[in-house]
Amino acid sequence: GLGLSLLEGALITEELAYGCTGIQTAMEANGLAEAPIILAASDEIKKNFLGRMTEQPLVASYCVTEPGAGSDVAGAKTTAVKKGNEYVINGQKMWITNGGHANWFFVLAKTDSNAKAGKAFTAFVVEGNAPGIT
């Protein structure tokens, strides 16, 4: 990045929002999807997904909100089941900023239905052109 401070970043965001809050929201949504990867992903995933964001104009989406649950993560119904070396994710997400344009998605899905909410979910990074995304 440019090595800007948090204050400098906030001032830029404020100016963008002054011009058009919709554009500013769409631009900032990338940061929402990137944050969990920055905090918890492996170096390989960081390089693959975050590295591409600095090399070309890409869009990412944060996919947590669901029908009937809203942003209450504990109420999310999307599941992920391991099949061989991959997971199959099934469920619905809604109100996903940049969802129709994203190159990749941060998706939260339930992998252990017997666990409490804090341990029941796994985060996935899904390519935007993955089969089955509608």
mmCIF file of C-alpha atoms in Angstrom, residues 14-112:
data_model
loop_
_atom_site.group_PDB
_atom_site.id
_atom_site.type_symbol
_atom_site.label_atom_id
_atom_site.label_comp_id
_atom_site.label_asym_id
_atom_site.label_seq_id
_atom_site.Cartn_x
_atom_site.Cartn_y
_atom_site.Cartn_z
ATOM 1 C CA GLU A 14 -14.534 10.733 4.270
ATOM 2 C CA GLU A 15 -13.816 12.638 1.055
ATOM 3 C CA LEU A 16 -14.980 9.726 -1.101
ATOM 4 C CA ALA A 17 -18.201 9.496 0.919
ATOM 5 C CA TYR A 18 -18.743 13.238 0.573
ATOM 6 C CA GLY A 19 -18.780 12.766 -3.199
ATOM 7 C CA CYS A 20 -20.897 9.592 -3.243
ATOM 8 C CA THR A 21 -21.664 7.358 -0.285
ATOM 9 C CA GLY A 22 -22.614 4.450 -2.564
ATOM 10 C CA ILE A 23 -19.255 4.396 -4.338
ATOM 11 C CA GLN A 24 -17.430 4.772 -1.036
ATOM 12 C CA THR A 25 -19.374 1.843 0.446
ATOM 13 C CA ALA A 26 -18.599 -0.352 -2.553
ATOM 14 C CA MET A 27 -14.901 0.506 -2.324
ATOM 15 C CA GLU A 28 -14.698 -0.057 1.428
ATOM 16 C CA ALA A 29 -16.423 -3.453 1.142
ATOM 17 C CA ASN A 30 -13.149 -4.855 -0.173
ATOM 18 C CA GLY A 31 -11.577 -4.066 3.189
ATOM 19 C CA LEU A 32 -14.347 -5.905 5.019
ATOM 20 C CA ALA A 33 -13.675 -9.058 2.987
ATOM 21 C CA GLU A 34 -9.905 -8.671 3.309
ATOM 22 C CA ALA A 35 -9.809 -8.143 7.097
ATOM 23 C CA PRO A 36 -10.383 -11.774 8.193
ATOM 24 C CA ILE A 37 -7.776 -12.933 5.683
ATOM 25 C CA ILE A 38 -5.248 -10.422 6.992
ATOM 26 C CA LEU A 39 -5.923 -11.548 10.565
ATOM 27 C CA ALA A 40 -6.196 -15.325 10.263
ATOM 28 C CA ALA A 41 -5.373 -16.819 6.857
ATOM 29 C CA SER A 42 -2.301 -18.798 5.903
ATOM 30 C CA ASP A 43 0.495 -17.052 4.029
ATOM 31 C CA GLU A 44 -0.500 -18.950 0.875
ATOM 32 C CA ILE A 45 -4.081 -17.660 1.008
ATOM 33 C CA LYS A 46 -2.894 -14.137 1.802
ATOM 34 C CA LYS A 47 -0.554 -14.144 -1.178
ATOM 35 C CA ASN A 48 -3.153 -15.607 -3.523
ATOM 36 C CA PHE A 49 -6.070 -13.358 -2.634
ATOM 37 C CA LEU A 50 -4.598 -10.203 -1.113
ATOM 38 C CA GLY A 51 -1.659 -10.117 -3.506
ATOM 39 C CA ARG A 52 -3.993 -10.039 -6.480
ATOM 40 C CA MET A 53 -5.863 -7.091 -4.963
ATOM 41 C CA THR A 54 -2.708 -4.962 -5.178
ATOM 42 C CA GLU A 55 -1.825 -6.058 -8.706
ATOM 43 C CA GLN A 56 -5.106 -5.413 -10.498
ATOM 44 C CA PRO A 57 -8.471 -3.786 -9.834
ATOM 45 C CA LEU A 58 -10.409 -6.621 -8.212
ATOM 46 C CA VAL A 59 -13.535 -6.711 -6.072
ATOM 47 C CA ALA A 60 -14.148 -8.860 -2.992
ATOM 48 C CA SER A 61 -17.322 -9.455 -0.984
ATOM 49 C CA TYR A 62 -17.947 -10.316 2.661
ATOM 50 C CA CYS A 63 -20.706 -12.939 2.771
ATOM 51 C CA VAL A 64 -22.254 -13.391 6.202
ATOM 52 C CA THR A 65 -25.768 -11.859 6.064
ATOM 53 C CA GLU A 66 -28.554 -14.408 5.464
ATOM 54 C CA PRO A 67 -32.347 -14.460 5.113
ATOM 55 C CA GLY A 68 -33.930 -14.906 8.537
ATOM 56 C CA ALA A 69 -30.671 -14.262 10.376
ATOM 57 C CA GLY A 70 -29.553 -10.895 9.072
ATOM 58 C CA SER A 71 -26.088 -10.218 10.437
ATOM 59 C CA ASP A 72 -26.607 -12.472 13.484
ATOM 60 C CA VAL A 73 -23.830 -14.956 12.778
ATOM 61 C CA ALA A 74 -25.177 -17.456 15.310
ATOM 62 C CA GLY A 75 -28.386 -17.695 13.275
ATOM 63 C CA ALA A 76 -26.667 -18.386 9.955
ATOM 64 C CA LYS A 77 -27.814 -21.559 8.210
ATOM 65 C CA THR A 78 -25.259 -21.877 5.381
ATOM 66 C CA THR A 79 -23.357 -25.145 5.769
ATOM 67 C CA ALA A 80 -20.094 -26.538 4.479
ATOM 68 C CA VAL A 81 -19.556 -30.297 4.274
ATOM 69 C CA LYS A 82 -16.203 -31.870 3.495
ATOM 70 C CA LYS A 83 -16.256 -34.106 0.403
ATOM 71 C CA GLY A 84 -12.827 -35.576 -0.226
ATOM 72 C CA ASN A 85 -10.296 -32.731 -0.298
ATOM 73 C CA GLU A 86 -12.899 -30.010 -0.801
ATOM 74 C CA TYR A 87 -15.878 -28.504 0.953
ATOM 75 C CA VAL A 88 -19.333 -28.172 -0.558
ATOM 76 C CA ILE A 89 -21.038 -24.995 0.640
ATOM 77 C CA ASN A 90 -24.836 -24.774 0.582
ATOM 78 C CA GLY A 91 -26.972 -21.865 1.662
ATOM 79 C CA GLN A 92 -28.115 -18.358 0.891
ATOM 80 C CA LYS A 93 -26.488 -15.025 1.519
ATOM 81 C CA MET A 94 -28.198 -11.695 0.952
ATOM 82 C CA TRP A 95 -27.479 -7.964 0.892
ATOM 83 C CA ILE A 96 -23.886 -8.649 -0.099
ATOM 84 C CA THR A 97 -22.175 -5.453 -1.215
ATOM 85 C CA ASN A 98 -20.405 -6.039 -4.556
ATOM 86 C CA GLY A 99 -21.830 -9.576 -4.657
ATOM 87 C CA GLY A 100 -22.664 -9.405 -8.343
ATOM 88 C CA HIS A 101 -19.196 -8.186 -9.276
ATOM 89 C CA ALA A 102 -16.847 -9.925 -6.845
ATOM 90 C CA ASN A 103 -13.772 -11.780 -8.009
ATOM 91 C CA TRP A 104 -13.743 -13.638 -4.699
ATOM 92 C CA PHE A 105 -15.905 -14.014 -1.608
ATOM 93 C CA PHE A 106 -15.212 -14.372 2.110
ATOM 94 C CA VAL A 107 -17.941 -16.834 3.165
ATOM 95 C CA LEU A 108 -18.861 -17.926 6.673
ATOM 96 C CA ALA A 109 -20.459 -21.381 6.851
ATOM 97 C CA LYS A 110 -21.413 -23.786 9.618
ATOM 98 C CA THR A 111 -19.190 -26.869 9.681
ATOM 99 C CA ASP A 112 -20.139 -28.260 13.106
#
